[in-house]
PDB file of C-alpha atoms in Angstrom:
ATOM      1  CA  ALA A   5     -52.361  12.934 -45.855  1.00 63.00           C
ATOM      2  CA  GLN A   6     -52.195  14.250 -49.393  1.00 74.00           C
ATOM      3  CA  LYS A   7     -48.703  14.250 -50.846  1.00 90.00           C
ATOM      4  CA  ILE A   8     -49.590  16.755 -53.558  1.00 95.00           C
ATOM      5  CA  THR A   9     -52.195  19.437 -52.976  1.00 96.00           C
ATOM      6  CA  GLN A  10     -53.636  21.643 -55.678  1.00 96.00           C
ATOM      7  CA  THR A  11     -56.110  23.926 -53.965  1.00 95.00           C
ATOM      8  CA  GLN A  12     -57.561  25.580 -57.074  1.00 95.00           C
ATOM      9  CA  PRO A  13     -60.076  23.302 -58.810  1.00 93.00           C
ATOM     10  CA  GLY A  14     -60.576  25.938 -61.497  1.00 95.00           C
ATOM     11  CA  MET A  15     -58.941  29.148 -62.634  1.00 95.00           C
ATOM     12  CA  PHE A  16     -59.768  31.796 -65.201  1.00 96.00           C
ATOM     13  CA  VAL A  17     -57.256  34.056 -66.888  1.00 97.00           C
ATOM     14  CA  GLN A  18     -57.525  36.652 -69.588  1.00 97.00           C
ATOM     15  CA  GLU A  19     -55.645  35.941 -72.779  1.00 97.00           C
ATOM     16  CA  LYS A  20     -52.114  37.424 -72.768  1.00 97.00           C
ATOM     17  CA  GLU A  21     -52.039  37.714 -68.987  1.00 97.00           C
ATOM     18  CA  ALA A  22     -49.941  35.615 -66.621  1.00 97.00           C
ATOM     19  CA  VAL A  23     -51.424  33.040 -64.280  1.00 97.00           C
ATOM     20  CA  THR A  24     -50.076  31.076 -61.323  1.00 98.00           C
ATOM     21  CA  LEU A  25     -51.271  27.574 -60.535  1.00 98.00           C
ATOM     22  CA  ASP A  26     -50.580  26.484 -56.977  1.00 98.00           C
ATOM     23  CA  CYS A  27     -49.018  23.234 -55.841  1.00 98.00           C
ATOM     24  CA  THR A  28     -47.844  22.239 -52.388  1.00 97.00           C
ATOM     25  CA  TYR A  29     -46.235  18.945 -51.562  1.00 96.00           C
ATOM     26  CA  ASP A  30     -45.436  16.830 -48.567  1.00 94.00           C
ATOM     27  CA  THR A  31     -42.359  14.650 -48.303  1.00 90.00           C
ATOM     28  CA  SER A  32     -39.663  13.801 -45.808  1.00 87.00           C
ATOM     29  CA  ASP A  33     -37.357  12.590 -48.541  1.00 86.00           C
ATOM     30  CA  PRO A  34     -34.463  15.065 -49.086  1.00 87.00           C
ATOM     31  CA  SER A  35     -34.282  14.171 -52.762  1.00 86.00           C
ATOM     32  CA  TYR A  36     -37.344  14.535 -54.930  1.00 89.00           C
ATOM     33  CA  GLY A  37     -38.490  15.858 -58.252  1.00 91.00           C
ATOM     34  CA  LEU A  38     -41.519  17.960 -59.076  1.00 94.00           C
ATOM     35  CA  PHE A  39     -43.258  17.871 -62.440  1.00 95.00           C
ATOM     36  CA  TRP A  40     -46.090  19.681 -64.132  1.00 97.00           C
ATOM     37  CA  TYR A  41     -48.202  18.069 -66.813  1.00 96.00           C
ATOM     38  CA  LYS A  42     -50.892  19.543 -69.039  1.00 96.00           C
ATOM     39  CA  GLN A  43     -53.976  17.550 -69.998  1.00 93.00           C
ATOM     40  CA  PRO A  44     -56.063  19.099 -72.778  1.00 93.00           C
ATOM     41  CA  SER A  45     -59.644  18.023 -73.343  1.00 90.00           C
ATOM     42  CA  SER A  46     -58.387  15.368 -75.759  1.00 88.00           C
ATOM     43  CA  GLY A  47     -56.965  13.533 -72.746  1.00 87.00           C
ATOM     44  CA  GLU A  48     -53.258  13.137 -73.348  1.00 88.00           C
ATOM     45  CA  MET A  49     -50.720  14.056 -70.656  1.00 91.00           C
ATOM     46  CA  ILE A  50     -48.077  16.503 -71.835  1.00 93.00           C
ATOM     47  CA  PHE A  51     -44.923  17.081 -69.790  1.00 93.00           C
ATOM     48  CA  LEU A  52     -44.273  20.775 -69.205  1.00 96.00           C
ATOM     49  CA  ILE A  53     -41.535  21.376 -66.680  1.00 95.00           C
ATOM     50  CA  TYR A  54     -39.376  19.756 -64.006  1.00 94.00           C
ATOM     51  CA  GLN A  55     -37.816  21.046 -60.772  1.00 94.00           C
ATOM     52  CA  GLY A  56     -35.373  19.055 -58.658  1.00 92.00           C
ATOM     53  CA  SER A  57     -35.177  19.448 -54.903  1.00 92.00           C
ATOM     54  CA  TYR A  58     -31.489  20.315 -55.103  1.00 91.00           C
ATOM     55  CA  ASP A  59     -31.800  22.738 -57.999  1.00 90.00           C
ATOM     56  CA  GLN A  60     -30.607  26.181 -56.993  1.00 89.00           C
ATOM     57  CA  GLN A  61     -32.585  28.024 -59.629  1.00 93.00           C
ATOM     58  CA  ASN A  62     -36.232  27.979 -60.567  1.00 95.00           C
ATOM     59  CA  ALA A  63     -36.926  25.962 -63.703  1.00 95.00           C
ATOM     60  CA  THR A  64     -38.066  27.700 -66.864  1.00 96.00           C
ATOM     61  CA  GLU A  65     -39.301  26.300 -70.172  1.00 95.00           C
ATOM     62  CA  GLY A  66     -40.477  28.916 -72.637  1.00 96.00           C
ATOM     63  CA  ARG A  67     -43.629  30.509 -71.224  1.00 97.00           C
ATOM     64  CA  TYR A  68     -43.626  28.142 -68.269  1.00 97.00           C
ATOM     65  CA  SER A  69     -41.699  28.780 -65.087  1.00 97.00           C
ATOM     66  CA  LEU A  70     -41.773  27.170 -61.720  1.00 97.00           C
ATOM     67  CA  ASN A  71     -41.823  29.241 -58.543  1.00 96.00           C
ATOM     68  CA  PHE A  72     -40.067  26.806 -56.234  1.00 96.00           C
ATOM     69  CA  GLN A  73     -40.121  27.649 -52.542  1.00 96.00           C
ATOM     70  CA  LYS A  74     -38.504  24.711 -50.828  1.00 95.00           C
ATOM     71  CA  ALA A  75     -39.025  25.853 -47.244  1.00 94.00           C
ATOM     72  CA  ARG A  76     -42.732  26.288 -47.923  1.00 96.00           C
ATOM     73  CA  LYS A  77     -42.863  23.067 -49.934  1.00 96.00           C
ATOM     74  CA  SER A  78     -44.514  24.785 -52.834  1.00 97.00           C
ATOM     75  CA  ALA A  79     -43.891  24.495 -56.565  1.00 97.00           C
ATOM     76  CA  ASN A  80     -46.257  26.842 -58.326  1.00 98.00           C
ATOM     77  CA  LEU A  81     -46.476  26.888 -62.105  1.00 98.00           C
ATOM     78  CA  VAL A  82     -46.443  30.291 -63.746  1.00 98.00           C
ATOM     79  CA  ILE A  83     -47.706  30.604 -67.301  1.00 98.00           C
ATOM     80  CA  SER A  84     -46.847  33.917 -68.901  1.00 96.00           C
ATOM     81  CA  ALA A  85     -48.751  35.509 -71.791  1.00 96.00           C
ATOM     82  CA  SER A  86     -51.621  33.021 -71.657  1.00 97.00           C
ATOM     83  CA  GLN A  87     -52.971  31.702 -74.931  1.00 97.00           C
ATOM     84  CA  LEU A  88     -56.340  30.163 -75.730  1.00 97.00           C
ATOM     85  CA  GLY A  89     -54.569  26.855 -76.277  1.00 96.00           C
ATOM     86  CA  ASP A  90     -53.449  26.875 -72.650  1.00 98.00           C
ATOM     87  CA  SER A  91     -56.988  25.991 -71.579  1.00 98.00           C
ATOM     88  CA  ALA A  92     -56.593  22.548 -70.033  1.00 97.00           C
ATOM     89  CA  MET A  93     -56.208  20.610 -66.785  1.00 95.00           C
ATOM     90  CA  TYR A  94     -52.824  21.055 -65.144  1.00 97.00           C
ATOM     91  CA  PHE A  95     -51.406  18.433 -62.828  1.00 96.00           C
ATOM     92  CA  CYS A  96     -48.575  18.787 -60.374  1.00 97.00           C
ATOM     93  CA  ALA A  97     -46.707  15.558 -59.610  1.00 95.00           C
ATOM     94  CA  MET A  98     -43.826  14.434 -57.436  1.00 93.00           C
ATOM     95  CA  ARG A  99     -41.345  11.613 -57.443  1.00 89.00           C
ATOM     96  CA  GLU A 100     -39.437  10.779 -54.271  1.00 85.00           C
ATOM     97  CA  GLU A 101     -36.035   9.128 -54.319  1.00 76.00           C
ATOM     98  CA  ASN A 102     -36.659   6.663 -51.561  1.00 65.00           C
ATOM     99  CA  TYR A 103     -36.117   3.558 -53.617  1.00 52.00           C
ATOM    100  CA  GLY A 104     -32.339   3.400 -53.690  1.00 47.00           C
ATOM    101  CA  GLY A 105     -32.131   5.251 -56.987  1.00 46.00           C
ATOM    102  CA  SER A 106     -34.655   3.128 -58.830  1.00 46.00           C
ATOM    103  CA  GLN A 107     -37.474   4.646 -60.791  1.00 54.00           C
ATOM    104  CA  GLY A 108     -40.154   5.741 -58.370  1.00 70.00           C
ATOM    105  CA  ASN A 109     -43.702   6.326 -59.412  1.00 84.00           C
ATOM    106  CA  LEU A 110     -45.221   9.755 -59.880  1.00 90.00           C
ATOM    107  CA  ILE A 111     -47.709  10.991 -57.297  1.00 91.00           C
ATOM    108  CA  PHE A 112     -50.245  13.360 -58.798  1.00 94.00           C
ATOM    109  CA  GLY A 113     -52.397  16.121 -57.410  1.00 95.00           C
ATOM    110  CA  LYS A 114     -56.069  16.468 -58.291  1.00 93.00           C
ATOM    111  CA  GLY A 115     -55.380  19.093 -60.915  1.00 95.00           C
ATOM    112  CA  THR A 116     -56.448  22.619 -61.733  1.00 97.00           C
ATOM    113  CA  LYS A 117     -58.675  23.389 -64.689  1.00 96.00           C
ATOM    114  CA  LEU A 118     -57.432  26.526 -66.406  1.00 98.00           C
ATOM    115  CA  SER A 119     -59.723  28.446 -68.718  1.00 97.00           C
ATOM    116  CA  VAL A 120     -58.263  31.217 -70.851  1.00 97.00           C
ATOM    117  CA  LYS A 121     -60.758  33.902 -71.838  1.00 96.00           C
ATOM    118  CA  PRO A 122     -60.406  35.786 -75.125  1.00 94.00           C
TER     119      PRO A 122
ATOM    120  CA  GLU B  20     -40.029  13.542 -82.062  1.00 72.00           C
ATOM    121  CA  PRO B  21     -40.423  10.055 -80.588  1.00 76.00           C
ATOM    122  CA  GLU B  22     -43.557   9.436 -78.591  1.00 89.00           C
ATOM    123  CA  VAL B  23     -45.363   6.776 -76.618  1.00 93.00           C
ATOM    124  CA  THR B  24     -48.256   5.230 -78.526  1.00 94.00           C
ATOM    125  CA  GLN B  25     -51.229   3.319 -77.176  1.00 96.00           C
ATOM    126  CA  THR B  26     -53.893   1.156 -78.739  1.00 96.00           C
ATOM    127  CA  PRO B  27     -56.809   1.116 -78.799  1.00 96.00           C
ATOM    128  CA  SER B  28     -57.759   4.707 -78.096  1.00 95.00           C
ATOM    129  CA  HIS B  29     -61.165   3.567 -76.831  1.00 96.00           C
ATOM    130  CA  GLN B  30     -62.433   0.193 -75.694  1.00 97.00           C
ATOM    131  CA  VAL B  31     -65.868  -0.871 -74.542  1.00 97.00           C
ATOM    132  CA  THR B  32     -66.211  -4.242 -72.859  1.00 97.00           C
ATOM    133  CA  GLN B  33     -68.676  -6.235 -70.833  1.00 97.00           C
ATOM    134  CA  MET B  34     -68.114  -6.816 -67.144  1.00 97.00           C
ATOM    135  CA  GLY B  35     -66.158 -10.008 -66.565  1.00 97.00           C
ATOM    136  CA  GLN B  36     -64.383  -9.902 -69.901  1.00 97.00           C
ATOM    137  CA  GLU B  37     -60.623  -9.765 -70.323  1.00 97.00           C
ATOM    138  CA  VAL B  38     -59.028  -6.737 -71.932  1.00 98.00           C
ATOM    139  CA  ILE B  39     -55.497  -6.105 -73.111  1.00 97.00           C
ATOM    140  CA  LEU B  40     -54.264  -2.574 -73.466  1.00 97.00           C
ATOM    141  CA  ARG B  41     -51.208  -2.081 -75.629  1.00 97.00           C
ATOM    142  CA  CYS B  42     -48.412   0.430 -75.494  1.00 97.00           C
ATOM    143  CA  VAL B  43     -45.298   1.066 -77.526  1.00 96.00           C
ATOM    144  CA  PRO B  44     -42.848   3.015 -75.353  1.00 94.00           C
ATOM    145  CA  ILE B  45     -40.215   5.341 -76.764  1.00 92.00           C
ATOM    146  CA  SER B  46     -37.589   3.114 -78.325  1.00 88.00           C
ATOM    147  CA  ASN B  47     -34.555   3.881 -76.140  1.00 86.00           C
ATOM    148  CA  HIS B  48     -36.540   3.910 -72.899  1.00 89.00           C
ATOM    149  CA  LEU B  49     -36.189   1.034 -70.488  1.00 87.00           C
ATOM    150  CA  TYR B  50     -38.595   1.907 -67.668  1.00 89.00           C
ATOM    151  CA  PHE B  51     -42.297   1.505 -68.292  1.00 92.00           C
ATOM    152  CA  TYR B  52     -45.353   2.438 -66.290  1.00 94.00           C
ATOM    153  CA  TRP B  53     -49.116   2.155 -66.256  1.00 96.00           C
ATOM    154  CA  TYR B  54     -51.311   4.769 -64.625  1.00 96.00           C
ATOM    155  CA  ARG B  55     -55.068   5.175 -64.609  1.00 96.00           C
ATOM    156  CA  GLN B  56     -57.380   8.133 -64.285  1.00 94.00           C
ATOM    157  CA  ILE B  57     -60.990   7.596 -63.330  1.00 94.00           C
ATOM    158  CA  LEU B  58     -63.156  10.273 -64.929  1.00 90.00           C
ATOM    159  CA  GLY B  59     -62.765  13.579 -63.151  1.00 85.00           C
ATOM    160  CA  GLN B  60     -60.198  12.276 -60.701  1.00 87.00           C
ATOM    161  CA  LYS B  61     -56.454  12.384 -60.361  1.00 88.00           C
ATOM    162  CA  VAL B  62     -53.982  10.148 -62.110  1.00 93.00           C
ATOM    163  CA  GLU B  63     -53.064   7.064 -60.057  1.00 94.00           C
ATOM    164  CA  PHE B  64     -50.005   4.864 -60.365  1.00 93.00           C
ATOM    165  CA  LEU B  65     -50.587   1.197 -61.115  1.00 95.00           C
ATOM    166  CA  VAL B  66     -47.265  -0.465 -61.876  1.00 94.00           C
ATOM    167  CA  SER B  67     -43.703   0.084 -63.030  1.00 91.00           C
ATOM    168  CA  PHE B  68     -41.658  -2.375 -65.061  1.00 91.00           C
ATOM    169  CA  TYR B  69     -37.960  -2.713 -65.731  1.00 88.00           C
ATOM    170  CA  ASN B  70     -35.755  -5.466 -67.052  1.00 86.00           C
ATOM    171  CA  ASN B  71     -38.730  -7.723 -67.709  1.00 89.00           C
ATOM    172  CA  GLU B  72     -40.094  -7.611 -64.231  1.00 90.00           C
ATOM    173  CA  ILE B  73     -42.333  -5.499 -62.061  1.00 92.00           C
ATOM    174  CA  SER B  74     -40.352  -2.909 -60.078  1.00 87.00           C
ATOM    175  CA  GLU B  75     -43.192  -1.540 -58.044  1.00 87.00           C
ATOM    176  CA  LYS B  76     -46.963  -1.803 -57.908  1.00 90.00           C
ATOM    177  CA  SER B  77     -49.733  -0.011 -56.103  1.00 91.00           C
ATOM    178  CA  GLU B  78     -52.534  -1.554 -54.089  1.00 91.00           C
ATOM    179  CA  ILE B  79     -54.804  -0.995 -57.071  1.00 93.00           C
ATOM    180  CA  PHE B  80     -52.735  -3.478 -59.070  1.00 95.00           C
ATOM    181  CA  ASP B  81     -54.265  -6.652 -57.685  1.00 93.00           C
ATOM    182  CA  ASP B  82     -54.343 -10.187 -59.079  1.00 94.00           C
ATOM    183  CA  GLN B  83     -56.731  -9.116 -61.824  1.00 96.00           C
ATOM    184  CA  PHE B  84     -53.982  -7.075 -63.432  1.00 97.00           C
ATOM    185  CA  SER B  85     -50.844  -8.235 -65.176  1.00 97.00           C
ATOM    186  CA  VAL B  86     -48.212  -6.645 -67.382  1.00 96.00           C
ATOM    187  CA  GLU B  87     -46.008  -8.089 -70.029  1.00 94.00           C
ATOM    188  CA  ARG B  88     -43.309  -7.118 -72.482  1.00 91.00           C
ATOM    189  CA  PRO B  89     -44.050  -9.740 -75.120  1.00 86.00           C
ATOM    190  CA  ASP B  90     -41.463  -8.486 -77.575  1.00 86.00           C
ATOM    191  CA  GLY B  91     -38.906  -5.742 -78.006  1.00 77.00           C
ATOM    192  CA  SER B  92     -41.412  -2.985 -78.555  1.00 86.00           C
ATOM    193  CA  ASN B  93     -44.775  -3.657 -76.924  1.00 92.00           C
ATOM    194  CA  PHE B  94     -45.777  -3.306 -73.292  1.00 95.00           C
ATOM    195  CA  THR B  95     -49.207  -4.584 -72.329  1.00 97.00           C
ATOM    196  CA  LEU B  96     -51.616  -4.292 -69.433  1.00 97.00           C
ATOM    197  CA  LYS B  97     -54.107  -7.108 -69.042  1.00 97.00           C
ATOM    198  CA  ILE B  98     -57.211  -6.974 -66.897  1.00 97.00           C
ATOM    199  CA  ARG B  99     -58.447 -10.545 -66.508  1.00 96.00           C
ATOM    200  CA  SER B 100     -62.053 -10.022 -65.439  1.00 95.00           C
ATOM    201  CA  THR B 101     -63.131  -6.433 -65.770  1.00 97.00           C
ATOM    202  CA  LYS B 102     -65.331  -4.729 -63.214  1.00 96.00           C
ATOM    203  CA  LEU B 103     -67.447  -1.621 -63.600  1.00 96.00           C
ATOM    204  CA  GLU B 104     -64.967   0.319 -61.476  1.00 95.00           C
ATOM    205  CA  ASP B 105     -62.172  -0.447 -63.939  1.00 97.00           C
ATOM    206  CA  SER B 106     -63.712   2.125 -66.274  1.00 97.00           C
ATOM    207  CA  ALA B 107     -61.027   4.775 -66.611  1.00 97.00           C
ATOM    208  CA  MET B 108     -58.412   6.279 -68.871  1.00 95.00           C
ATOM    209  CA  TYR B 109     -55.288   4.132 -68.807  1.00 97.00           C
ATOM    210  CA  PHE B 110     -51.982   5.803 -69.517  1.00 96.00           C
ATOM    211  CA  CYS B 111     -48.738   4.138 -70.423  1.00 96.00           C
ATOM    212  CA  ALA B 112     -45.519   6.051 -69.734  1.00 94.00           C
ATOM    213  CA  SER B 113     -41.835   5.446 -70.267  1.00 92.00           C
ATOM    214  CA  SER B 114     -38.497   6.927 -69.244  1.00 89.00           C
ATOM    215  CA  VAL B 115     -34.837   6.293 -70.015  1.00 85.00           C
ATOM    216  CA  GLU B 116     -32.501   4.208 -67.908  1.00 62.00           C
ATOM    217  CA  THR B 117     -30.457   6.832 -66.166  1.00 52.00           C
ATOM    218  CA  GLY B 118     -32.795   6.904 -63.255  1.00 57.00           C
ATOM    219  CA  GLY B 119     -33.090   9.307 -60.390  1.00 63.00           C
ATOM    220  CA  VAL B 120     -35.808  11.684 -59.431  1.00 64.00           C
ATOM    221  CA  LYS B 121     -35.307  13.928 -62.439  1.00 70.00           C
ATOM    222  CA  GLU B 122     -36.039  11.334 -65.049  1.00 78.00           C
ATOM    223  CA  THR B 123     -39.083  12.523 -66.930  1.00 86.00           C
ATOM    224  CA  GLN B 124     -41.838  10.072 -67.687  1.00 89.00           C
ATOM    225  CA  TYR B 125     -43.431  10.598 -71.082  1.00 91.00           C
ATOM    226  CA  PHE B 126     -47.043   9.614 -71.366  1.00 93.00           C
ATOM    227  CA  GLY B 127     -48.970   8.078 -74.200  1.00 94.00           C
ATOM    228  CA  PRO B 128     -52.338   9.442 -75.337  1.00 93.00           C
ATOM    229  CA  GLY B 129     -54.245   6.975 -73.177  1.00 95.00           C
ATOM    230  CA  THR B 130     -56.841   4.255 -73.707  1.00 97.00           C
ATOM    231  CA  ARG B 131     -60.314   5.077 -72.520  1.00 96.00           C
ATOM    232  CA  LEU B 132     -61.842   1.884 -71.139  1.00 97.00           C
ATOM    233  CA  LEU B 133     -65.549   1.607 -70.506  1.00 97.00           C
ATOM    234  CA  VAL B 134     -66.878  -1.462 -68.717  1.00 97.00           C
ATOM    235  CA  LEU B 135     -70.610  -2.074 -69.075  1.00 96.00           C
TER     236      LEU B 135
END
């Protein structure tokens, strides 16, 4: 079974509008972290935002916010006021704390390609 | 702002040849990782490294792969005898020591490996 599911292979959004990129996850670990990364066409992976399983509030970082619904196991990324430079692949990833506190690896979804239209 | 660097940015090699991919993690980070991304697919974990030894490895990381921290700054991934299916983007990442699920891994720009 997929641990991270991103059901939208591609999304379009008009410049200056908001867009939501979906991510659902599957874990039985009570402690986990959820991350979003951006991958522009140049290939690098850029960290955007983090949400912890015990965090009471949704994470926000500038124009990025995370709509965290723990009971539904979803962690959707919301980008407000889209810009042309937001066109990229977006990956949702999870780390589970099932290694006695050691650094666990990130598990990635397949990504969503966002295209911002002028 | 400190960043992870990787060299080379691109490498082309013949099947069966050995390649070494190099990474310089962020200087105060102590946990290091290698991931790969086959073209058009998701990013996959290969190996994590801490305190000069492998912490965890995936089933992809077989005997053809090895990692090393040869000095205080470099972290390398060696593929002993490359196969066509090793063609991918290889990412190095690092994070600080504090550990826990919230520790962010910062990625380098990647090395695009093409095996012919």
